[in-house]
Short mmCIF file of C-alpha atoms and ligand atoms in Angstrom, two decimals:
data_model
loop_
_atom_site.label_atom_id
_atom_site.label_comp_id
_atom_site.label_asym_id
_atom_site.label_seq_id
_atom_site.Cartn_x
_atom_site.Cartn_y
_atom_site.Cartn_z
CA MET A 1 0.00 0.00 0.00
CA TYR A 2 1.22 3.52 -0.79
CA SER A 3 0.01 6.01 1.76
CA VAL A 4 0.27 9.66 2.66
CA THR A 5 0.56 10.23 6.41
CA ASN A 6 1.35 13.71 7.68
CA PRO A 7 4.32 13.15 10.01
CA ALA A 8 3.68 16.46 11.78
CA THR A 9 0.27 15.26 13.01
CA GLY A 10 0.16 11.51 12.43
CA GLU A 11 -2.97 11.98 10.30
CA LEU A 12 -3.54 9.45 7.51
CA VAL A 13 -4.45 11.51 4.45
CA GLU A 14 -4.68 9.04 1.58
CA GLU A 15 -4.06 5.40 0.70
CA ILE A 16 -3.30 4.15 -2.78
CA PRO A 17 -3.26 0.42 -3.52
CA ASN A 18 -0.12 -1.13 -4.94
CA SER A 19 -0.03 -1.78 -8.67
CA THR A 20 -1.03 -5.35 -9.46
CA ASP A 21 1.50 -7.70 -11.08
CA GLU A 22 -0.41 -7.29 -14.32
CA GLU A 23 -0.16 -3.49 -14.14
CA VAL A 24 3.57 -3.70 -13.39
CA ARG A 25 4.09 -6.02 -16.38
CA ALA A 26 2.15 -3.62 -18.61
CA ALA A 27 4.31 -0.73 -17.37
CA ILE A 28 7.48 -2.69 -18.16
CA ASP A 29 6.07 -3.37 -21.58
CA ARG A 30 5.49 0.33 -22.16
CA VAL A 31 8.99 1.52 -21.29
CA HIS A 32 10.53 -1.35 -23.21
CA GLY A 33 8.32 -0.63 -26.21
CA GLY A 34 9.08 3.10 -26.03
CA PHE A 35 12.84 2.73 -26.11
CA ALA A 36 13.33 2.41 -29.87
CA ALA A 37 11.42 5.61 -30.66
CA TRP A 38 12.92 7.62 -27.79
CA ARG A 39 16.51 6.75 -28.62
CA ALA A 40 15.85 7.49 -32.29
CA ARG A 41 14.88 11.10 -31.52
CA PRO A 42 17.77 13.52 -32.12
CA VAL A 43 19.59 14.25 -28.88
CA ALA A 44 18.77 17.95 -29.30
CA GLU A 45 15.05 17.09 -29.10
CA ARG A 46 15.46 15.00 -25.96
CA ALA A 47 17.58 17.76 -24.42
CA ALA A 48 14.95 20.39 -25.28
CA ILE A 49 12.30 18.32 -23.49
CA VAL A 50 14.55 18.03 -20.43
CA LEU A 51 15.07 21.81 -20.49
CA ARG A 52 11.31 22.30 -20.68
CA ALA A 53 10.98 20.01 -17.64
CA ALA A 54 13.41 22.32 -15.79
CA GLU A 55 11.10 25.27 -16.49
CA LEU A 56 8.04 23.37 -15.31
CA PHE A 57 9.75 22.24 -12.12
CA ALA A 58 10.58 25.91 -11.45
CA GLU A 59 6.96 26.93 -12.08
CA ARG A 60 5.62 24.20 -9.80
CA ALA A 61 8.18 24.57 -6.99
CA ASP A 62 5.62 25.67 -4.41
CA GLU A 63 3.23 22.86 -5.25
CA LEU A 64 6.00 20.23 -5.09
CA ALA A 65 7.39 21.65 -1.85
CA ALA A 66 3.93 21.55 -0.23
CA ILE A 67 3.57 17.88 -1.21
CA MET A 68 6.92 17.01 0.37
CA THR A 69 5.97 18.87 3.55
CA LEU A 70 2.77 16.87 3.79
CA GLU A 71 4.25 13.49 2.87
CA MET A 72 7.58 13.44 4.69
CA GLY A 73 7.64 16.56 6.85
CA LYS A 74 10.27 18.54 4.97
CA ARG A 75 10.43 22.21 5.98
CA ILE A 76 8.63 24.16 3.28
CA ASN A 77 11.65 26.34 2.47
CA GLU A 78 13.88 23.31 2.21
CA GLY A 79 11.35 21.80 -0.20
CA ARG A 80 11.55 24.89 -2.41
CA GLY A 81 15.34 24.71 -2.18
CA GLU A 82 15.27 21.05 -3.22
CA VAL A 83 13.19 21.86 -6.27
CA GLY A 84 15.72 24.59 -7.11
CA VAL A 85 18.44 21.93 -7.24
CA VAL A 86 16.18 19.73 -9.39
CA VAL A 87 15.73 22.62 -11.84
CA ASP A 88 19.49 23.02 -11.99
CA ILE A 89 20.04 19.30 -12.64
CA PHE A 90 17.51 19.24 -15.51
CA ARG A 91 19.05 22.44 -16.92
CA TYR A 92 22.56 21.08 -16.66
CA TYR A 93 21.78 17.90 -18.58
CA GLY A 94 19.50 19.73 -21.02
CA GLU A 95 22.24 22.22 -21.82
CA ARG A 96 25.37 20.05 -21.56
CA GLY A 97 23.87 16.68 -22.61
CA PRO A 98 24.40 16.98 -26.37
CA GLU A 99 28.05 17.86 -25.84
CA LEU A 100 28.55 15.03 -23.31
CA LEU A 101 27.07 12.57 -25.81
CA ALA A 102 29.10 13.65 -28.83
CA ASP A 103 31.38 11.07 -30.45
CA GLU A 104 34.97 11.22 -29.22
CA PRO A 105 37.95 10.46 -31.42
CA LEU A 106 39.75 7.50 -29.85
CA PRO A 107 43.46 7.56 -30.58
CA ILE A 108 44.73 4.00 -30.98
CA ARG A 109 48.17 2.77 -32.01
CA GLY A 110 47.11 0.85 -35.11
CA GLY A 111 44.82 3.36 -36.82
CA GLU A 112 41.61 5.23 -36.12
CA ALA A 113 38.56 4.70 -33.92
CA VAL A 114 35.72 6.75 -32.53
CA LEU A 115 33.95 6.30 -29.19
CA THR A 116 30.18 6.50 -29.58
CA LYS A 117 27.84 6.92 -26.63
CA GLU A 118 24.59 5.05 -26.79
CA PRO A 119 21.69 4.32 -24.44
CA ILE A 120 21.14 0.73 -23.32
CA GLY A 121 17.37 0.43 -22.91
CA ALA A 122 14.63 0.57 -20.29
CA LEU A 123 15.83 1.13 -16.71
CA LEU A 124 14.24 0.71 -13.30
CA GLY A 125 14.64 3.45 -10.69
CA VAL A 126 13.91 2.66 -7.03
CA MET A 127 13.86 5.90 -5.10
CA PRO A 128 13.60 7.01 -1.45
CA TRP A 129 11.51 9.52 0.44
CA ASN A 130 14.18 11.79 1.92
CA PHE A 131 14.58 14.02 -1.16
CA PRO A 132 11.55 12.90 -3.17
CA ALA A 133 12.29 15.11 -6.20
CA TYR A 134 16.07 15.47 -6.14
CA GLN A 135 16.85 11.74 -5.93
CA VAL A 136 14.62 11.10 -8.94
CA ALA A 137 16.16 14.01 -10.89
CA ARG A 138 19.70 12.70 -10.52
CA PHE A 139 18.71 9.45 -12.19
CA VAL A 140 16.11 10.65 -14.66
CA ALA A 141 17.56 13.83 -16.22
CA PRO A 142 20.81 12.29 -17.58
CA ASN A 143 19.15 9.08 -18.68
CA LEU A 144 16.36 10.79 -20.59
CA VAL A 145 18.89 12.94 -22.45
CA LEU A 146 20.97 9.84 -23.17
CA GLY A 147 17.94 8.06 -24.64
CA ASN A 148 17.17 5.42 -22.02
CA THR A 149 13.55 4.99 -20.92
CA ILE A 150 12.55 4.78 -17.28
CA LEU A 151 10.20 2.88 -15.02
CA LEU A 152 10.09 4.51 -11.61
CA LYS A 153 9.16 2.94 -8.29
CA HIS A 154 9.10 5.65 -5.67
CA ALA A 155 9.00 5.19 -1.89
CA SER A 156 5.66 4.03 -0.57
CA ILE A 157 5.29 7.12 1.65
CA CYS A 158 5.49 9.65 -1.17
CA PRO A 159 3.03 8.73 -3.92
CA ARG A 160 1.94 12.34 -4.48
CA SER A 161 5.51 13.42 -5.17
CA ALA A 162 5.78 10.51 -7.60
CA MET A 163 2.65 11.61 -9.46
CA ALA A 164 3.64 15.29 -9.50
CA ILE A 165 7.03 14.43 -11.00
CA GLU A 166 5.41 12.24 -13.66
CA SER A 167 3.04 15.12 -14.55
CA VAL A 168 5.93 17.57 -14.98
CA LEU A 169 7.73 15.16 -17.29
CA ARG A 170 4.59 14.39 -19.27
CA ASP A 171 3.73 18.09 -19.65
CA ALA A 172 7.31 18.82 -20.73
CA GLY A 173 6.86 16.39 -23.63
CA VAL A 174 8.38 13.15 -22.34
CA PRO A 175 6.34 10.48 -24.17
CA PRO A 176 4.07 8.27 -22.04
CA ASP A 177 6.21 5.26 -22.92
CA ALA A 178 9.56 6.92 -22.06
CA TYR A 179 8.83 7.59 -18.37
CA VAL A 180 6.30 5.61 -16.35
CA ASN A 181 5.59 5.79 -12.63
CA VAL A 182 4.44 2.55 -11.02
CA PHE A 183 3.19 1.94 -7.48
CA ALA A 184 5.10 -1.31 -7.19
CA SER A 185 5.90 -2.82 -3.81
CA SER A 186 9.46 -3.73 -2.92
CA ARG A 187 8.35 -7.38 -3.05
CA GLN A 188 7.67 -7.03 -6.78
CA VAL A 189 11.15 -5.64 -7.48
CA PRO A 190 12.98 -9.02 -7.67
CA TRP A 191 10.81 -10.36 -10.48
CA MET A 192 10.84 -6.98 -12.20
CA LEU A 193 14.64 -7.23 -12.28
CA ALA A 194 14.41 -10.73 -13.72
CA ASP A 195 12.37 -9.40 -16.65
CA PRO A 196 14.70 -9.16 -19.66
CA ARG A 197 12.89 -6.04 -20.88
CA LEU A 198 14.53 -4.02 -18.06
CA VAL A 199 18.29 -3.73 -18.55
CA GLY A 200 19.54 -1.87 -15.47
CA VAL A 201 18.55 -0.48 -12.07
CA SER A 202 19.43 2.52 -9.96
CA LEU A 203 18.52 2.52 -6.26
CA THR A 204 18.92 5.17 -3.61
CA GLY A 205 18.05 4.03 -0.11
CA SER A 206 19.13 1.79 2.72
CA GLU A 207 21.92 -0.75 2.74
CA GLN A 208 19.40 -3.59 3.05
CA ALA A 209 17.46 -2.46 -0.02
CA GLY A 210 20.78 -2.03 -1.84
CA ILE A 211 21.89 -5.55 -0.98
CA SER A 212 18.62 -7.02 -2.17
CA VAL A 213 18.56 -5.07 -5.45
CA ALA A 214 22.27 -5.67 -6.16
CA ALA A 215 21.79 -9.41 -5.57
CA GLU A 216 18.88 -9.57 -8.04
CA ALA A 217 20.73 -7.39 -10.54
CA GLY A 218 23.74 -9.70 -10.25
CA ARG A 219 21.65 -12.83 -10.64
CA ASN A 220 20.26 -11.36 -13.84
CA LEU A 221 23.56 -9.86 -15.04
CA LYS A 222 22.27 -6.31 -15.01
CA LYS A 223 24.09 -3.12 -14.29
CA CYS A 224 23.20 -1.43 -11.01
CA VAL A 225 23.97 1.94 -9.47
CA LEU A 226 23.52 2.18 -5.71
CA GLU A 227 23.47 5.27 -3.55
CA LEU A 228 23.16 4.07 0.03
CA GLY A 229 23.76 5.34 3.52
CA GLY A 230 26.70 7.19 4.98
CA SER A 231 28.23 8.21 8.27
CA ASP A 232 30.22 11.10 6.91
CA PRO A 233 33.02 12.55 9.04
CA LEU A 234 33.59 16.28 9.36
CA ILE A 235 37.08 17.05 10.62
CA VAL A 236 37.79 20.40 12.28
CA LEU A 237 41.56 20.94 12.23
CA ASP A 238 41.42 24.53 13.39
CA THR A 239 39.31 27.63 12.87
CA ASP A 240 39.55 31.37 13.18
CA ASP A 241 35.81 31.64 13.84
CA LEU A 242 34.56 28.88 16.09
CA ASP A 243 30.98 30.17 16.26
CA GLU A 244 30.75 30.19 12.49
CA THR A 245 32.21 26.67 12.23
CA VAL A 246 29.75 25.43 14.84
CA LYS A 247 26.87 27.07 13.00
CA ILE A 248 27.88 25.63 9.61
CA THR A 249 28.31 22.13 11.00
CA ALA A 250 25.02 22.20 12.94
CA THR A 251 23.16 23.49 9.88
CA ALA A 252 24.66 20.78 7.67
CA ARG A 253 23.76 18.02 10.13
CA MET A 254 20.22 19.24 10.79
CA ARG A 255 19.35 19.82 7.12
CA ASN A 256 16.31 17.72 6.17
CA CYS A 257 15.95 16.83 9.87
CA GLY A 258 19.19 14.88 9.66
CA GLN A 259 17.81 12.55 6.99
CA SER A 260 20.46 13.10 4.32
CA CYS A 261 22.76 10.34 3.23
CA ASN A 262 25.66 12.80 2.95
CA ALA A 263 25.08 14.87 6.07
CA PRO A 264 28.14 15.13 8.32
CA LYS A 265 27.18 12.70 11.07
CA ARG A 266 30.48 12.46 12.96
CA MET A 267 32.26 15.68 13.90
CA ILE A 268 35.93 15.00 14.63
CA VAL A 269 37.54 17.91 16.43
CA LEU A 270 41.21 18.32 17.25
CA GLY A 271 42.07 18.28 20.97
CA GLU A 272 42.56 21.93 21.86
CA LEU A 273 39.27 22.97 20.23
CA TYR A 274 37.16 20.04 21.36
CA ASP A 275 35.68 21.20 24.68
CA GLU A 276 34.72 24.62 23.42
CA PHE A 277 33.31 23.14 20.18
CA VAL A 278 31.09 20.69 22.08
CA ASP A 279 29.82 23.37 24.50
CA ARG A 280 28.92 25.78 21.74
CA LEU A 281 27.43 23.08 19.52
CA ALA A 282 25.25 21.74 22.36
CA LYS A 283 24.05 25.29 23.10
CA ARG A 284 23.33 26.03 19.45
CA VAL A 285 21.48 22.76 18.93
CA ALA A 286 19.41 23.09 22.11
CA GLU A 287 18.48 26.73 21.56
CA TYR A 288 18.08 27.07 17.80
CA TYR A 289 16.28 23.85 16.83
CA VAL A 290 12.74 24.12 18.14
CA PRO A 291 10.10 21.61 17.01
CA GLY A 292 7.42 23.17 14.85
CA ASP A 293 5.08 22.88 11.90
CA PRO A 294 7.13 22.17 8.74
CA ALA A 295 4.64 24.22 6.70
CA ASP A 296 5.63 27.32 8.70
CA PRO A 297 8.72 28.92 7.14
CA ALA A 298 9.93 30.02 10.60
CA THR A 299 10.18 26.42 11.88
CA THR A 300 13.71 25.19 12.58
CA LEU A 301 13.06 21.55 13.57
CA PRO A 302 10.47 19.62 11.54
CA PRO A 303 9.31 16.06 12.26
CA LEU A 304 11.14 13.06 10.87
CA ALA A 305 9.53 11.39 7.87
CA SER A 306 7.46 8.93 9.90
CA ILE A 307 6.70 7.82 13.44
CA ALA A 308 8.65 4.62 12.73
CA ALA A 309 11.72 6.66 11.73
CA ALA A 310 11.47 8.83 14.86
CA GLU A 311 11.14 5.75 17.10
CA GLU A 312 14.09 4.10 15.44
CA VAL A 313 16.40 7.10 15.84
CA ALA A 314 15.25 7.67 19.44
CA GLY A 315 16.07 3.98 20.05
CA GLN A 316 19.56 4.43 18.61
CA VAL A 317 20.13 7.41 20.92
CA SER A 318 19.00 5.56 24.05
CA THR A 319 21.11 2.53 23.13
CA ALA A 320 24.13 4.82 22.73
CA VAL A 321 23.52 6.36 26.16
CA ARG A 322 23.04 2.91 27.73
CA GLU A 323 26.34 1.85 26.17
CA GLY A 324 28.22 4.82 27.67
CA ALA A 325 27.74 7.82 25.38
CA LYS A 326 27.14 11.23 26.99
CA LEU A 327 24.04 13.15 26.02
CA ARG A 328 24.94 16.83 25.64
CA ALA A 329 21.65 18.04 24.15
CA GLY A 330 18.21 16.69 23.27
CA GLY A 331 17.69 12.95 23.03
CA ARG A 332 13.95 12.66 23.69
CA ARG A 333 10.89 12.21 21.53
CA VAL A 334 8.73 15.31 21.66
CA PRO A 335 5.37 14.50 23.31
CA GLY A 336 2.40 14.60 20.93
CA PRO A 337 1.21 12.80 17.82
CA GLY A 338 3.98 13.96 15.42
CA ALA A 339 7.24 12.22 14.48
CA TYR A 340 9.40 14.69 16.39
CA LEU A 341 12.73 14.04 18.08
CA GLU A 342 14.73 16.72 19.87
CA ALA A 343 17.90 17.82 18.11
CA THR A 344 20.57 15.79 19.85
CA VAL A 345 24.31 15.93 20.55
CA LEU A 346 26.20 12.84 21.73
CA THR A 347 29.84 12.57 22.79
CA ASP A 348 32.02 9.75 24.12
CA VAL A 349 30.83 7.26 21.49
CA ALA A 350 33.49 4.54 21.30
CA PRO A 351 34.32 1.50 19.14
CA GLY A 352 32.07 -1.44 19.96
CA MET A 353 29.05 0.78 20.64
CA ALA A 354 26.32 0.52 17.99
CA ALA A 355 26.32 4.28 17.35
CA TYR A 356 30.01 4.15 16.45
CA HIS A 357 29.40 1.81 13.53
CA GLU A 358 25.81 2.53 12.38
CA GLU A 359 24.31 5.35 10.38
CA ILE A 360 21.94 7.54 12.42
CA PHE A 361 19.32 8.93 10.03
CA GLY A 362 17.93 11.81 12.07
CA PRO A 363 18.83 15.04 13.92
CA VAL A 364 21.70 13.59 15.95
CA VAL A 365 25.31 14.83 15.97
CA LEU A 366 28.16 12.71 17.29
CA VAL A 367 31.32 14.56 18.32
CA PHE A 368 34.69 12.83 18.63
CA ARG A 369 38.00 14.10 19.98
CA ALA A 370 41.26 13.49 18.11
CA GLU A 371 44.66 14.58 19.39
CA THR A 372 46.48 14.63 16.06
CA GLU A 373 45.82 14.87 12.35
CA ASP A 374 46.67 11.16 12.01
CA GLU A 375 44.20 10.24 14.72
CA ALA A 376 41.51 12.35 13.05
CA VAL A 377 42.07 10.59 9.72
CA ALA A 378 42.03 7.16 11.40
CA LEU A 379 38.74 7.96 13.14
CA ALA A 380 37.24 9.36 9.93
CA ASN A 381 38.10 6.17 8.06
CA ASP A 382 37.00 3.79 10.83
CA THR A 383 33.54 3.18 9.39
CA PRO A 384 31.95 0.69 7.03
CA PHE A 385 30.65 3.65 5.00
CA GLY A 386 32.45 5.88 2.52
CA LEU A 387 30.07 8.43 1.06
CA GLY A 388 31.33 11.96 1.71
CA ALA A 389 33.54 13.86 4.15
CA SER A 390 34.45 17.43 5.04
CA VAL A 391 37.63 18.99 6.28
CA PHE A 392 37.64 22.40 7.95
CA GLY A 393 40.88 24.29 8.52
CA THR A 394 42.54 27.63 7.92
CA ASP A 395 45.56 26.11 6.17
CA ARG A 396 44.38 25.01 2.73
CA GLU A 397 47.41 22.80 2.03
CA ARG A 398 46.97 20.95 5.30
CA ALA A 399 43.22 20.53 4.74
CA LEU A 400 43.91 19.21 1.22
CA ARG A 401 46.50 16.78 2.57
CA VAL A 402 43.94 15.43 5.04
CA ALA A 403 41.24 15.30 2.34
CA ARG A 404 43.42 13.08 0.17
CA ARG A 405 43.76 10.54 3.00
CA ILE A 406 40.04 10.11 3.58
CA GLU A 407 38.32 6.98 2.27
CA ALA A 408 35.19 8.49 0.75
CA GLY A 409 33.57 9.08 -2.60
CA MET A 410 33.81 12.87 -2.24
CA VAL A 411 35.37 15.41 0.11
CA TYR A 412 34.47 19.06 0.73
CA LEU A 413 36.92 21.64 2.08
CA ASN A 414 35.54 24.24 4.50
CA LYS A 415 32.01 23.42 3.47
CA SER A 416 29.70 20.53 4.02
CA GLY A 417 27.52 18.38 1.83
CA GLY A 418 25.01 19.92 -0.47
CA SER A 419 24.84 18.90 -4.08
CA GLU A 420 25.76 20.58 -7.35
CA ALA A 421 24.50 19.45 -10.71
CA ASP A 422 27.95 19.33 -12.29
CA LEU A 423 29.83 17.77 -9.35
CA PRO A 424 29.90 13.94 -9.35
CA PHE A 425 28.20 12.36 -6.33
CA GLY A 426 28.56 8.84 -4.95
CA GLY A 427 30.27 6.61 -2.45
CA ILE A 428 32.66 3.75 -1.87
CA LYS A 429 32.65 0.92 0.69
CA ARG A 430 29.09 0.24 1.93
CA SER A 431 27.84 3.61 0.69
CA GLY A 432 27.30 2.48 -2.84
CA ILE A 433 28.42 1.76 -6.34
CA GLY A 434 28.69 4.25 -9.18
CA ARG A 435 28.39 8.00 -9.58
CA GLU A 436 25.52 10.37 -10.23
CA LEU A 437 25.53 13.97 -11.48
CA GLY A 438 28.11 15.76 -13.59
CA ALA A 439 29.69 14.26 -16.66
CA LEU A 440 30.18 10.91 -14.87
CA GLY A 441 26.47 10.59 -14.02
CA ILE A 442 25.40 10.24 -17.65
CA GLU A 443 27.89 7.41 -18.26
CA GLU A 444 26.50 4.79 -15.87
CA PHE A 445 23.85 3.36 -18.17
CA MET A 446 25.69 4.19 -21.38
CA ASN A 447 27.07 1.84 -23.99
CA LYS A 448 30.47 3.41 -24.63
CA LYS A 449 30.88 1.77 -28.02
CA PRO A 450 34.07 2.18 -29.96
CA ILE A 451 33.77 1.99 -33.74
CA ARG A 452 37.05 1.00 -35.37
CA LEU A 453 37.48 3.00 -38.55
P1 NDP B 1 14.49 1.97 2.04
O1 NDP B 1 15.81 1.66 1.52
O2 NDP B 1 13.72 0.85 2.63
O3 NDP B 1 13.60 2.67 0.90
C1 NDP B 1 14.15 3.25 -0.27
C2 NDP B 1 13.47 2.69 -1.50
O4 NDP B 1 13.82 1.32 -1.65
C3 NDP B 1 11.95 2.72 -1.42
O5 NDP B 1 11.42 2.93 -2.72
C4 NDP B 1 11.63 1.33 -0.93
O6 NDP B 1 10.33 0.93 -1.24
C5 NDP B 1 12.64 0.51 -1.68
N1 NDP B 1 12.96 -0.77 -1.09
C6 NDP B 1 13.06 -1.10 0.22
N2 NDP B 1 13.43 -2.38 0.36
C7 NDP B 1 13.57 -2.90 -0.88
C8 NDP B 1 13.91 -4.18 -1.38
N3 NDP B 1 14.23 -5.17 -0.57
N4 NDP B 1 13.95 -4.34 -2.71
C9 NDP B 1 13.66 -3.32 -3.53
N5 NDP B 1 13.31 -2.10 -3.12
C10 NDP B 1 13.28 -1.87 -1.80
O7 NDP B 1 14.61 3.13 3.06
P2 NDP B 1 13.73 3.33 4.37
O8 NDP B 1 12.65 4.19 3.96
O9 NDP B 1 13.33 2.11 5.06
O10 NDP B 1 14.84 4.03 5.28
C11 NDP B 1 15.64 3.27 6.15
C12 NDP B 1 17.09 3.69 6.09
O11 NDP B 1 17.55 3.79 4.74
C13 NDP B 1 17.39 5.05 6.64
O12 NDP B 1 17.47 5.01 8.01
C14 NDP B 1 18.70 5.37 5.95
O13 NDP B 1 19.74 4.74 6.62
C15 NDP B 1 18.56 4.74 4.61
N6 NDP B 1 18.17 5.68 3.57
C16 NDP B 1 19.15 6.28 2.85
C17 NDP B 1 18.81 7.19 1.88
C18 NDP B 1 19.83 7.87 1.08
O14 NDP B 1 19.63 9.01 0.67
N7 NDP B 1 20.94 7.24 0.80
C19 NDP B 1 17.44 7.54 1.60
C20 NDP B 1 16.46 6.84 2.39
C21 NDP B 1 16.86 5.94 3.33
P3 NDP B 1 9.14 1.02 -0.15
O15 NDP B 1 9.04 2.43 0.25
O16 NDP B 1 7.97 0.52 -0.92
O17 NDP B 1 9.57 0.12 0.97
#
């Protein structure tokens, strides 16, 4: 069942039954059948449609943001901001796509060859609820320009976002057999992946979902791209403005109520700064983040996406405290029907404790103390994940040296997270496989086909 439940109030707003197996098979048939015509369109036409989609997303930003606020509790301004990034992604691929897909001369020793760049067919996208529009955009914009067709299974808590996105694409001119939304359940995904008419899959979500989809993709010899969880470190080497550093790090962690795969989740602060950093961070978190209605632009702390998510994160916090962590701010569920959890700061989390090794997908900051640069790097890398990382410091060369030693898919200097259309995004280790965005993002489901001349 797909359902809309307002996480700010707990009110069930709408239920939508899952697509039947027959409906899912018909949807697969459509995107498979639509591939030949879509890939045959000149790339300039596909790019123009993607550019038109960018315009429509911009026009409908308020409507989309309001849907996200209702479905998963995103602060209304953050929703508008998310749609802004979506617009930029569609613009980027609409504008740059034709150039990224142009043939490339391929110098070879024995003569001449050219590298051509072709689509591979109909793809499945399995997408999460945390950024209902942005996650879809990263997969859909490059692949539509490339000429692949798409079947999209969105998260079961955001069917209205799924429908609104499909409407934008349809109104922009994407043919009804080049992009199809389906209300499939995750139980239908394995046999969907076994269907030879789908040739690849991209999933953003949890490690468990990633394992399941990668296993089915492997069994069926299909390409998969996975964007999974993270426990990104943020190292503070030194600072000439501690308040500003504290503010930037708190803002980055609390964005989207802490439900971002690439939020900095573990702050690693060098010895002499540590005590002051923790005091100021705890104060900032306790005073600034006040639970409120996500539809009110003045709200600083919205609910999590669901009651289940809030319970789970609250459980992780109490386990950490039971295992010896110190609670420096927050830590409790907010009384009432909504999915609220106080913004929380934990210190003294040590190896062997669950919180040291797990991802915490909510408004919870962990702060660690490191005495040296080497210790900070070792702590940063001591995680099963490897999505992003940040290094803060006044000496650029030193920060860069530390950045190079971090095991992650991407590192930011003196800034944290965020996402830019032309900057590749993705992880290593248990954070995923493949890259999205930028020039690399359009290559994942591409047949890079040399023609020997
Ligand atoms: P899920 O991974 O369960 O959901 C993401 C998407 O995957 C949804 O469309 C979901 O469908 C689908 N899905 C779930 N299980 C399977 C499966 N076995 N086979 C195929 N598709 C599947 O995320 P949750 O909503 O449960 O969130 C739990 C955790 O996931 C978070 O705490 C966080 O760690 C991580 N997460 C990471 C995200 C990221 O940005 N990297 C985004 C969201 C979650 P359905 O909704 O129908 O179950």
